[in-house]
CSV table of C-alpha atoms and ligand atoms in Angstrom, one decimal:
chain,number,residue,atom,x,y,z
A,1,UNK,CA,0.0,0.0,0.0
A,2,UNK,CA,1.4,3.6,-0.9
A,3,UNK,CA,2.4,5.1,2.5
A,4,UNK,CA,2.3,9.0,2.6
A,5,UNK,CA,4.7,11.0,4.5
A,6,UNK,CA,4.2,12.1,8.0
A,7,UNK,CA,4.4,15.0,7.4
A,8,UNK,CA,1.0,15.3,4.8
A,9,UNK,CA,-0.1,13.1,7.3
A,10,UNK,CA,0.2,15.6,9.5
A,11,UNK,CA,-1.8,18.7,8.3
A,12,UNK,CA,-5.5,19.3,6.5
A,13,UNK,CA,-6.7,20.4,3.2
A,14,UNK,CA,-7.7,24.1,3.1
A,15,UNK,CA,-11.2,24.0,4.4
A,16,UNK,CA,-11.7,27.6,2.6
A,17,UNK,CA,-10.6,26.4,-0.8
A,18,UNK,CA,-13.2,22.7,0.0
A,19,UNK,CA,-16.3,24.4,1.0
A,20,UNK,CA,-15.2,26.8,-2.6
A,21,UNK,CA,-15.3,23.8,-4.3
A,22,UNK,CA,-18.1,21.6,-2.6
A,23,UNK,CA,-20.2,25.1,-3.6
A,24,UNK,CA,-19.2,24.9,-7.3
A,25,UNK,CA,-19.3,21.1,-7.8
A,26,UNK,CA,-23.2,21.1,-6.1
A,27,UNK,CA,-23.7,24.3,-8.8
A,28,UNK,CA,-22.6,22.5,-11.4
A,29,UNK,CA,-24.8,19.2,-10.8
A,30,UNK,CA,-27.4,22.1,-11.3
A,31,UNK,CA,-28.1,23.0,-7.9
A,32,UNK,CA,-29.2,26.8,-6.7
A,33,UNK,CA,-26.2,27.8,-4.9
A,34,UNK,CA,-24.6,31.2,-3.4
A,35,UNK,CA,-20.8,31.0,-2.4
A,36,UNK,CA,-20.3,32.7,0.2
A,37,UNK,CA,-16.9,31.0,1.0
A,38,UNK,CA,-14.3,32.2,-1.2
A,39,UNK,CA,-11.9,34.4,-0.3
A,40,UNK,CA,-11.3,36.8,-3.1
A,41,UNK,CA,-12.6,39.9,-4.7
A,42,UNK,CA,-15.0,39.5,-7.7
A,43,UNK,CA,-13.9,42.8,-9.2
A,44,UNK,CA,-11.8,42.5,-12.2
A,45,UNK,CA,-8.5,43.4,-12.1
A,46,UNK,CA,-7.7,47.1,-12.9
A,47,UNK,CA,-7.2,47.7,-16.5
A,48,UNK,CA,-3.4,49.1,-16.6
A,49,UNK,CA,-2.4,46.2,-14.8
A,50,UNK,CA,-3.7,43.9,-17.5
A,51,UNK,CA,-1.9,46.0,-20.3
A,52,UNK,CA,1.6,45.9,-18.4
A,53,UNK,CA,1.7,42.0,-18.5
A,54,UNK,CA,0.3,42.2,-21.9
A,55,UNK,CA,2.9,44.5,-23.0
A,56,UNK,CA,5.7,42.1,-21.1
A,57,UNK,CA,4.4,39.2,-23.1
A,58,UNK,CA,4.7,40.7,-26.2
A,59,UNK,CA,7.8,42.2,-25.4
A,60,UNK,CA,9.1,38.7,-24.6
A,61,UNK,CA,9.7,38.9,-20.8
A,62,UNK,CA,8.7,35.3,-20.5
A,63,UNK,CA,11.5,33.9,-18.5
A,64,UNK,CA,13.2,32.7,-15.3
A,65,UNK,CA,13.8,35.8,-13.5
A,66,UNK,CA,15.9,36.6,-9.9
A,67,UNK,CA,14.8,34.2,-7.6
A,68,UNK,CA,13.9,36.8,-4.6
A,69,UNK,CA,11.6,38.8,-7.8
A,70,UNK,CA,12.8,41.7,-10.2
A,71,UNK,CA,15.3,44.9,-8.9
A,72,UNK,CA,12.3,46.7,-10.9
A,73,UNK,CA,9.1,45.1,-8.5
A,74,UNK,CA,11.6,44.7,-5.9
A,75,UNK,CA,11.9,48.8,-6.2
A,76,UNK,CA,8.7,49.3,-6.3
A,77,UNK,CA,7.8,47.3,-3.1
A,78,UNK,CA,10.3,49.5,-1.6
A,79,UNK,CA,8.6,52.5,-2.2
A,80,UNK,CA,5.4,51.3,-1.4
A,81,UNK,CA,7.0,50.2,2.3
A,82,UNK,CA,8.3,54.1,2.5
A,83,UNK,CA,5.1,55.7,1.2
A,84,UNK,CA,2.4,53.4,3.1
A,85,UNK,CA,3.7,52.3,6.1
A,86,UNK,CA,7.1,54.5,6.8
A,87,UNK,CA,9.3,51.9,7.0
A,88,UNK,CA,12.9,51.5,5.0
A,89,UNK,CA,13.9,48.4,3.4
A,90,UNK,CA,17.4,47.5,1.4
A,91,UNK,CA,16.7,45.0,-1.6
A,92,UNK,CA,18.4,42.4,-0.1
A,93,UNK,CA,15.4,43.0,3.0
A,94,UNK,CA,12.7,42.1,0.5
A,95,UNK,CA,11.5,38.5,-1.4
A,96,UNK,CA,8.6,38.5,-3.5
A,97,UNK,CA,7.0,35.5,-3.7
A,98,UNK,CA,4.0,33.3,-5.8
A,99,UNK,CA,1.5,35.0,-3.3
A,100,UNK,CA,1.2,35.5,0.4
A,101,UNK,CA,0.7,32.1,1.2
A,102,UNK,CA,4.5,31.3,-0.5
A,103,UNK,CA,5.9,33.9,1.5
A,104,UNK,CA,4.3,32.8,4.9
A,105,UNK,CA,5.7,28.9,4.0
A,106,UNK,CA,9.1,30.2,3.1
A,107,UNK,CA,8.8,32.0,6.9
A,108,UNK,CA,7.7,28.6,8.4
A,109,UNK,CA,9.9,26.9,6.8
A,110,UNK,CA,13.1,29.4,7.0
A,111,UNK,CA,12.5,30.0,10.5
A,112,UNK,CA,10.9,27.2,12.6
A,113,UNK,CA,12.7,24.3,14.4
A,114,UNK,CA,11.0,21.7,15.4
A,115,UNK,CA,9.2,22.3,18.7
A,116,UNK,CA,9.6,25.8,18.6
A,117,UNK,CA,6.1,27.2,19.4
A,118,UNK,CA,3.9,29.9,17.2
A,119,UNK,CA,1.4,32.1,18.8
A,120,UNK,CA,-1.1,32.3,16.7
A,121,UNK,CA,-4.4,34.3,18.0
A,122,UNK,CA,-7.7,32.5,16.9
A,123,UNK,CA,-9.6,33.2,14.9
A,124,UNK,CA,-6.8,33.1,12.6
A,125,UNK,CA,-6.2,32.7,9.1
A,126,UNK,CA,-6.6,28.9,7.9
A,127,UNK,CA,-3.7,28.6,6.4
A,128,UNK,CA,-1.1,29.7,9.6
A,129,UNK,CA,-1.5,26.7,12.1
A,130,UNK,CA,-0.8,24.1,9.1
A,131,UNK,CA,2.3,25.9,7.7
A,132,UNK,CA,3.5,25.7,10.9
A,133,UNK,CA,3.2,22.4,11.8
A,134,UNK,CA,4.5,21.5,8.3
A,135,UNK,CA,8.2,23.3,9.6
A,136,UNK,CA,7.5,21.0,12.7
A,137,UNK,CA,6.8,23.8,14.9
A,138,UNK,CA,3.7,23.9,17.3
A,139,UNK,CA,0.8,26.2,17.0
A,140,UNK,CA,0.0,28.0,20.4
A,141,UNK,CA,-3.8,29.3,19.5
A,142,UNK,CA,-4.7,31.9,21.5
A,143,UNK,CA,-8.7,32.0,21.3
A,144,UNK,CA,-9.2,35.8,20.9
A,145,UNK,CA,-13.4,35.9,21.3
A,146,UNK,CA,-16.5,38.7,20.3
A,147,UNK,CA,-15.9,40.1,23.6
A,148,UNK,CA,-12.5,41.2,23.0
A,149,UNK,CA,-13.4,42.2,19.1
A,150,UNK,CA,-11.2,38.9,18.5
A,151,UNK,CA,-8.2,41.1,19.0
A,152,UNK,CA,-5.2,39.2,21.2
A,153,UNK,CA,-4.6,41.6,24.7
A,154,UNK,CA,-1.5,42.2,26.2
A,155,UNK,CA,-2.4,40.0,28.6
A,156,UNK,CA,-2.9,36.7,26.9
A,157,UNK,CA,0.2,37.5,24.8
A,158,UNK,CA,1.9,37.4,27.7
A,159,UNK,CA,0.7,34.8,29.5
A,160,UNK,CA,1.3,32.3,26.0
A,161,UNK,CA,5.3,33.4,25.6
A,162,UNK,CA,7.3,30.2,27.1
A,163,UNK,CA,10.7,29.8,26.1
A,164,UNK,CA,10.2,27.9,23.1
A,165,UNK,CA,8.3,30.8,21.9
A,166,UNK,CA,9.5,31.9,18.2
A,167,UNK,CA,6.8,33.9,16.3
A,168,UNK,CA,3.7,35.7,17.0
A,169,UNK,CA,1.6,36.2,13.7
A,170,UNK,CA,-0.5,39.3,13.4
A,171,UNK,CA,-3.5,39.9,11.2
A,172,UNK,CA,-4.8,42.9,10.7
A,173,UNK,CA,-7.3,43.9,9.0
A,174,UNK,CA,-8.1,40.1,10.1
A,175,UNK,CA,-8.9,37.4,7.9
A,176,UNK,CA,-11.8,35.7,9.0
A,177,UNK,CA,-13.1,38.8,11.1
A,178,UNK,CA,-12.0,42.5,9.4
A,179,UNK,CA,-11.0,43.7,13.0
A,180,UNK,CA,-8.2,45.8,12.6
A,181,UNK,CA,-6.1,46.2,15.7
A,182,UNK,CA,-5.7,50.1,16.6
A,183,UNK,CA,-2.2,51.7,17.0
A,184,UNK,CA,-2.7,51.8,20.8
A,185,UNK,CA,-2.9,48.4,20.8
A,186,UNK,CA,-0.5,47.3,19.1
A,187,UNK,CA,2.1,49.5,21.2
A,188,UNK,CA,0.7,47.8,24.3
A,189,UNK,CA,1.4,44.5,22.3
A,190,UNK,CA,4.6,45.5,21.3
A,191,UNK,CA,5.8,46.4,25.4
A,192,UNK,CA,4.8,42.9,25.9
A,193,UNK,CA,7.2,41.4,22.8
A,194,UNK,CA,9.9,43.9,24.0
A,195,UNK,CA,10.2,42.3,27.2
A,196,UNK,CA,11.1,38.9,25.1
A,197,UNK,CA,13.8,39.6,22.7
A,198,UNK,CA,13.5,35.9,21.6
A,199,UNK,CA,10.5,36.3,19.8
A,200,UNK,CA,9.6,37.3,16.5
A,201,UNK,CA,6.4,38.8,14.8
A,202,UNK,CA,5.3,38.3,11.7
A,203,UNK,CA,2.1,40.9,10.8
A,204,UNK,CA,0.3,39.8,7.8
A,205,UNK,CA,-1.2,42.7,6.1
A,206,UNK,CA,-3.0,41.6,3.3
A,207,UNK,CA,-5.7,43.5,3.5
A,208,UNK,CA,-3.9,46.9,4.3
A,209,UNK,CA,-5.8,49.0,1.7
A,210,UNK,CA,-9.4,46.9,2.6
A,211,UNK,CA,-10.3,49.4,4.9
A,212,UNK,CA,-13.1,52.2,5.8
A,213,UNK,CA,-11.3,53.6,9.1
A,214,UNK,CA,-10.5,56.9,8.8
A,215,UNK,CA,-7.3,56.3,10.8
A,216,UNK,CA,-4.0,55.2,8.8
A,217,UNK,CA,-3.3,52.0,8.5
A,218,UNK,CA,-0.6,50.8,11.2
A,219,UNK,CA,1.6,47.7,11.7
A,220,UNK,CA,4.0,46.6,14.5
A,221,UNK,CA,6.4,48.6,13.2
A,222,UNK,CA,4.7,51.4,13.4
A,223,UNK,CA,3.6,51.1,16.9
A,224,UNK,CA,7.4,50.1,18.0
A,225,UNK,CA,9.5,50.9,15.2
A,226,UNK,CA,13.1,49.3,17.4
A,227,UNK,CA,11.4,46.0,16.8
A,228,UNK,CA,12.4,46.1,13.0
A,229,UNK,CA,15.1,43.4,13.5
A,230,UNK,CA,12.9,40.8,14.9
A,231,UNK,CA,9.6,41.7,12.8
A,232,UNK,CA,8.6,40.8,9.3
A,233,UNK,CA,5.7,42.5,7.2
A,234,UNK,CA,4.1,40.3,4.8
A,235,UNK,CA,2.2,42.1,2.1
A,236,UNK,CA,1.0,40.9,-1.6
A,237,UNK,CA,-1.5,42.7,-4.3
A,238,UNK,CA,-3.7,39.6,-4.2
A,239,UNK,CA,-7.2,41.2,-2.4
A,240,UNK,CA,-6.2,45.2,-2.8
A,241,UNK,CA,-5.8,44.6,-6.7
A,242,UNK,CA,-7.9,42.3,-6.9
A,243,UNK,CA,-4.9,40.0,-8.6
A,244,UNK,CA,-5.5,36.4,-6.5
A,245,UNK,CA,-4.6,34.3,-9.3
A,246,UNK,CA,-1.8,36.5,-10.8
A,247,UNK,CA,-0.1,34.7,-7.8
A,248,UNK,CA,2.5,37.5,-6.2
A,249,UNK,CA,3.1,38.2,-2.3
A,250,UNK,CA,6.3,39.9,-0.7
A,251,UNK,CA,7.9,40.5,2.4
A,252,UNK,CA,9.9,42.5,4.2
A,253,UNK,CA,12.6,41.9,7.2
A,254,UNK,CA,16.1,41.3,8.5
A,255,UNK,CA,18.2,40.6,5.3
A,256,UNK,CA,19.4,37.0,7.1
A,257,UNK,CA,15.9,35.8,7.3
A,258,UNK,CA,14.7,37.3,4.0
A,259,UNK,CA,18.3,35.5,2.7
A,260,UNK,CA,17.2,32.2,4.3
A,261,UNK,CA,13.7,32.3,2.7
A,262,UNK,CA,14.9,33.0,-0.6
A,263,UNK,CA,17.0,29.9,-0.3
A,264,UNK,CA,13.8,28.0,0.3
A,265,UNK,CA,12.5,29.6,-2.7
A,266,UNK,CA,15.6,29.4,-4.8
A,267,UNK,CA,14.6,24.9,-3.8
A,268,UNK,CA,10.6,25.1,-4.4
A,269,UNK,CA,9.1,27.5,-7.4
A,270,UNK,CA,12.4,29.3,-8.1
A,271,UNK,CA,11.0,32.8,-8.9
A,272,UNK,CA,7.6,34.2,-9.0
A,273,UNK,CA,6.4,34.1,-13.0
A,274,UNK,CA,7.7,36.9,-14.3
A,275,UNK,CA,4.6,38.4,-16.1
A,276,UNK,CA,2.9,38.8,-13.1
A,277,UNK,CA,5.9,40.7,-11.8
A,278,UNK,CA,5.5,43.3,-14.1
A,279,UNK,CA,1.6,43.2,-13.5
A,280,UNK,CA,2.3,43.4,-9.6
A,281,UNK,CA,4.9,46.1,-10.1
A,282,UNK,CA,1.9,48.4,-12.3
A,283,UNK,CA,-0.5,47.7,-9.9
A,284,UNK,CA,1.9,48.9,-6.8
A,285,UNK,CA,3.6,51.5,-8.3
A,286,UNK,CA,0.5,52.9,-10.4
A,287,UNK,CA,-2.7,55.1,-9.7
A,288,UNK,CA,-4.0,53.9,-6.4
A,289,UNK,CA,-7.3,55.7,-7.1
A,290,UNK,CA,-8.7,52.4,-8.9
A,291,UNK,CA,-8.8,51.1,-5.0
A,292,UNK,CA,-11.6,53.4,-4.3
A,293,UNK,CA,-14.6,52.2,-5.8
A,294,UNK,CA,-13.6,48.4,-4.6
A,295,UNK,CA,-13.1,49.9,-1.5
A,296,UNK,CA,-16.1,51.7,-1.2
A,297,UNK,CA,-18.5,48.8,-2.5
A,298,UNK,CA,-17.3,46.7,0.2
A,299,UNK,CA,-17.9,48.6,2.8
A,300,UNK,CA,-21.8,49.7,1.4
A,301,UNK,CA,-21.9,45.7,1.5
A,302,UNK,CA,-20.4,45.2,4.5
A,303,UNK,CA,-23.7,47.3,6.4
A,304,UNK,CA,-25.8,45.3,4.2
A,305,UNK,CA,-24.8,42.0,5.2
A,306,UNK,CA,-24.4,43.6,9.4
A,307,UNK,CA,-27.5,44.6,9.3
A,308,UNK,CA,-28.7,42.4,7.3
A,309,UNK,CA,-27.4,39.6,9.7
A,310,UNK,CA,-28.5,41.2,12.9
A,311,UNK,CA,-32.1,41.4,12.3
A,312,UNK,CA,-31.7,37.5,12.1
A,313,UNK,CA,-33.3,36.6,15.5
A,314,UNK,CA,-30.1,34.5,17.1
A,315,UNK,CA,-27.5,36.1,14.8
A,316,UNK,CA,-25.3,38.3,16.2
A,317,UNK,CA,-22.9,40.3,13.9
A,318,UNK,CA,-19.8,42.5,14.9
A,319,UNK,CA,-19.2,45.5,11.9
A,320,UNK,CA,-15.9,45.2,10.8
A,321,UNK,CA,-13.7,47.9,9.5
A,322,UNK,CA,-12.3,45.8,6.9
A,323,UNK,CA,-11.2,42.9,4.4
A,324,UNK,CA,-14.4,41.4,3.0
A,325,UNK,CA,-15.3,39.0,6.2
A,326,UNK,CA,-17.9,38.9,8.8
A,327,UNK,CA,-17.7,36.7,11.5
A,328,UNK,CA,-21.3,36.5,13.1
A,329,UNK,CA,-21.9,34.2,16.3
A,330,UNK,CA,-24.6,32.0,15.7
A,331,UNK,CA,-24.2,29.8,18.7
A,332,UNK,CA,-28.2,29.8,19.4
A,333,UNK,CA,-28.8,28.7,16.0
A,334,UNK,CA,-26.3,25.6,16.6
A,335,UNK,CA,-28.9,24.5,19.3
A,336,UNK,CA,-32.2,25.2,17.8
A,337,UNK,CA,-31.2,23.2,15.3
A,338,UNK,CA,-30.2,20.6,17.4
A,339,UNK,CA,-27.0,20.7,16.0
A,340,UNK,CA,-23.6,20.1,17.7
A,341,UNK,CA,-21.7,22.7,16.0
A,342,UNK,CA,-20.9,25.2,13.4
A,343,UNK,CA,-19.4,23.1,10.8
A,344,UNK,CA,-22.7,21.1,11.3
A,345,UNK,CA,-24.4,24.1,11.2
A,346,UNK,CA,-22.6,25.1,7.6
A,347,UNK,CA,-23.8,21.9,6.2
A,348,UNK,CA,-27.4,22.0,7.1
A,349,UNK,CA,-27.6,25.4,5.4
A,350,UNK,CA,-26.0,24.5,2.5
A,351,UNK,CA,-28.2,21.7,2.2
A,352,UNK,CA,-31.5,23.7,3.6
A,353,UNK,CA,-31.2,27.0,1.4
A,354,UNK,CA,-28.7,26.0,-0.6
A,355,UNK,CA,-25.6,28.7,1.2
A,356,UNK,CA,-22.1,27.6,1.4
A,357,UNK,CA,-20.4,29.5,4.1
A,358,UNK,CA,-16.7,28.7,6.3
A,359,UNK,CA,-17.7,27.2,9.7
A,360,UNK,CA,-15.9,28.9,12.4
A,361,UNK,CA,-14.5,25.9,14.2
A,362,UNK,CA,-12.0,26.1,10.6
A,363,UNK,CA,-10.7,29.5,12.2
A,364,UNK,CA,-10.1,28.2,14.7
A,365,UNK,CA,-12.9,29.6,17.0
A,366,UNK,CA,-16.2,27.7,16.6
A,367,UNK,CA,-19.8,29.0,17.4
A,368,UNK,CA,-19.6,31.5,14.7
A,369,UNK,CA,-19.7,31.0,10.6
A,370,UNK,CA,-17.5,33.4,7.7
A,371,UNK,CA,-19.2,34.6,5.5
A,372,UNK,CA,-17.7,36.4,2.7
A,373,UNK,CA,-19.7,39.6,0.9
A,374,UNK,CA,-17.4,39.5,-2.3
A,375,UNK,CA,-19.7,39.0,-3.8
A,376,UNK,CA,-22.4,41.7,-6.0
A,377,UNK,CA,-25.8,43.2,-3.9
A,378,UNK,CA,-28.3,41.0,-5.0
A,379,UNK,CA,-26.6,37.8,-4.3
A,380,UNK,CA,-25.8,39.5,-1.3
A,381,UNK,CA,-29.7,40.2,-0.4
A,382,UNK,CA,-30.5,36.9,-1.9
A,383,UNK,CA,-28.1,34.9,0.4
A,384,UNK,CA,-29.4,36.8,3.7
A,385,UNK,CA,-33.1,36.1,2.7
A,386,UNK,CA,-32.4,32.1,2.5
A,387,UNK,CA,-30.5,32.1,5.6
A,388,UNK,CA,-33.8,33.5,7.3
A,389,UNK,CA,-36.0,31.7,5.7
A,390,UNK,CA,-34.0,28.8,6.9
A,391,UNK,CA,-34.0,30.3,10.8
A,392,UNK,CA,-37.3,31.0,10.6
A,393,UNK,CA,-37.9,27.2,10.4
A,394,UNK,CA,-36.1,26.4,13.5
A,395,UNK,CA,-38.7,28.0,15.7
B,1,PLP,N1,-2.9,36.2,4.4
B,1,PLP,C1,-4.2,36.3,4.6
B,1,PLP,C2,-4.7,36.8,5.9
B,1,PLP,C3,-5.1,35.8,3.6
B,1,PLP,O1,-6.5,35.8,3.8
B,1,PLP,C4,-4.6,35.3,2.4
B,1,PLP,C5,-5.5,34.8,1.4
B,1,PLP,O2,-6.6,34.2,1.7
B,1,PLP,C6,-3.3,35.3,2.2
B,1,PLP,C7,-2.4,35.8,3.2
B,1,PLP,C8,-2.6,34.7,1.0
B,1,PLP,O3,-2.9,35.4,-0.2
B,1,PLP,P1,-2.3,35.0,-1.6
B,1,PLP,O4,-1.5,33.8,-1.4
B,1,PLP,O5,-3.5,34.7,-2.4
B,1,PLP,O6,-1.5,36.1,-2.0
């Protein structure tokens, strides 16, 4: 019999990219179904960017390039750092990658011994916990609930650090809830990491420009700028440009581990594909103006979808600041239905009203559902009608 490794052994398929799939194979045995699982924009992507890789094709730039990406993307990423988030980068700090998820598994895999320990607040991105455990390391999940707008405090940051502890991952705006942690808060997370110069921080900000705050966006860095040698800032035009299958992430950090992570790259995909580079690079470095109508539908959807959620009797909603998440509890749901939990839940409304959503307990923090509003209005308003309808039955 063909024996697997251990390590595949060891880790889960993406339960985002199954329930994205389950939803399109049940659509295309003819079923009525609305996706509300996937995790990408449904906006095309931005016109100029299209012509710039069209213009590369044609102009032959079809080839291998520098593993860690272009000087010219590479360049342009180093602006962006400057002008965005005020932080300075030398070439040799940055490696762009075939997306965000690449660049976190070259981190993982650069970075983690086995045993060293991960603090990873929940609910977290899907994808974190697995990567981890793929480098051998251990995921330390810090459940982060409503109460606490699924934010990590101080407190259970510090109370997680142990001696093994290498990396603490940051999200913000958050993937699966849009909370966006406020500069405040991250300087009161930052005293904590201070007082440990043994760990690291990685802060994911992949949905940087998703955002209707009228604050700046902040990282780490920008709440404790002397932790620049021990953070990373991972970054990609995936969501903002709505590029997710163009396939380009970076990062940013200390030039040993951005070395060692290119060397993992330089062994796996070799470079990202060099199109795309040039796409990634027009995109970055071009009018950022295109970001506003994107922007500004997803937050007119994200009230919709609130609201819309919250006038559910047993539904209740937190309103998000950004990405294209909400993260509503639905815990009284779970036990009128005489369910056990969420990802029960998610089934029996797929199967009831014909809605795929992301079960919490896949985030890491069950009792709640992800539901995605990437999607137009009227599937939107279509979607929250068949999820009551379907309550409405439970009484
Ligand atoms: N980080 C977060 C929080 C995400 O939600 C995603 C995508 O779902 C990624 C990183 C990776 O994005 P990509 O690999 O598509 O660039």
């Amino acid at each position: 019999e063909l024996q697997l490794s251990d390590r595949v052994n060891s880790i889960k398929p993406s339960p985002t990219l199954a329930i994205t799939s389950k939803a399109a194979e049940l659509k295309a045995a003819g079923k009525d179904i609305i996706g509300l699982g996937a995790g990408e924009p449904d906006f095309d992507t931005p016109e100029h960017v299209k012509q710039a890789a069209m213009q590369a094709m044609n102009e032959g730039f079809t080839k291998y390039t520098a593993v860690d990406g272009t000087p010219a993307l590479k360049k342009a990423i180093i602006e962006k750092f400057k002008r965005d988030n005020d932080i300075s980068y030398e070439p040799n700090e940055i490696l762009v990658s075939v997306g965000g998820k690449q660049s976190f598994f070259n981190l993982a895999q650069a970075f983690i011994n086995p045993g060293d320990e991960v603090i990873i607040p929940a609910p977290y991105w899907v994808s974190y916990p697995d990567m981890v455990i793929m480098a051998e390391g251990v995921p330390v999940i810090v459940k982060c609930p409503a109460e606490q707008d699924f934010k990590i405090t101080p407190e259970q940051l510090e109370a997680a650090i142990t001696d093994k502890t290498k990396l603490l991952v940051l999200n913000s705006p958050s993937n699966p809830t849009g909370m966006i942690y406020s500069l405040d808060e991250l300087k009161a997370l930052a005293e904590v990491l201070k007082k440990h110069p043994q760990v690291y921080v990685a802060s994911d900000d992949m949905y940087e420009h998703i955002r209707w705050t009228s604050d700046k966006f902040y990282n780490i860095l920008n709440a404790a700028p002397e932790l620049k040698e021990r953070a990373i800032i991972l970054n990609g035009v995936s969501k903002a440009y709505a590029m997710t299958g163009w396939r380009i992430g970076y990062a940013g950090g200390p030039a040993k581990l951005i070395g060692a992570m290119k060397k993992v790259q330089g062994q796996s995909t070799s470079c990202p594909t060099s199109i795309s580079q040039v796409a990634a690079e027009a995109a970055i470095s071009g009018d950022q103006n295109v970001l506003d109508p994107m922007i500004a539908a997803f937050e007119q959807r994200c009230d919709l979808v609130v609201d819309g959620l919250n006038a559910i009797k047993g539904i209740t909603c937190l309103r998000p600041d950004g990405a294209f998440y909400v993260y509503p509890n639905i815990v009284p749901l779970i036990k009128a239905a005489g369910l056990k939990s969420c990802t029960e839940f998610s089934a029996w409304l797929l199967e009831k009203v014909g809605v795929a959503v992301v079960p919490g307990d896949a985030f890491g923090l069950g009792g709640h559902m992800r539901i995605s509003y990437a999607t137009d209005e009227a599937t939107l308003k279509d979607a929250l009608a068949r999820i009551e309808k379907a309550v409405a039955e439970l009484d």
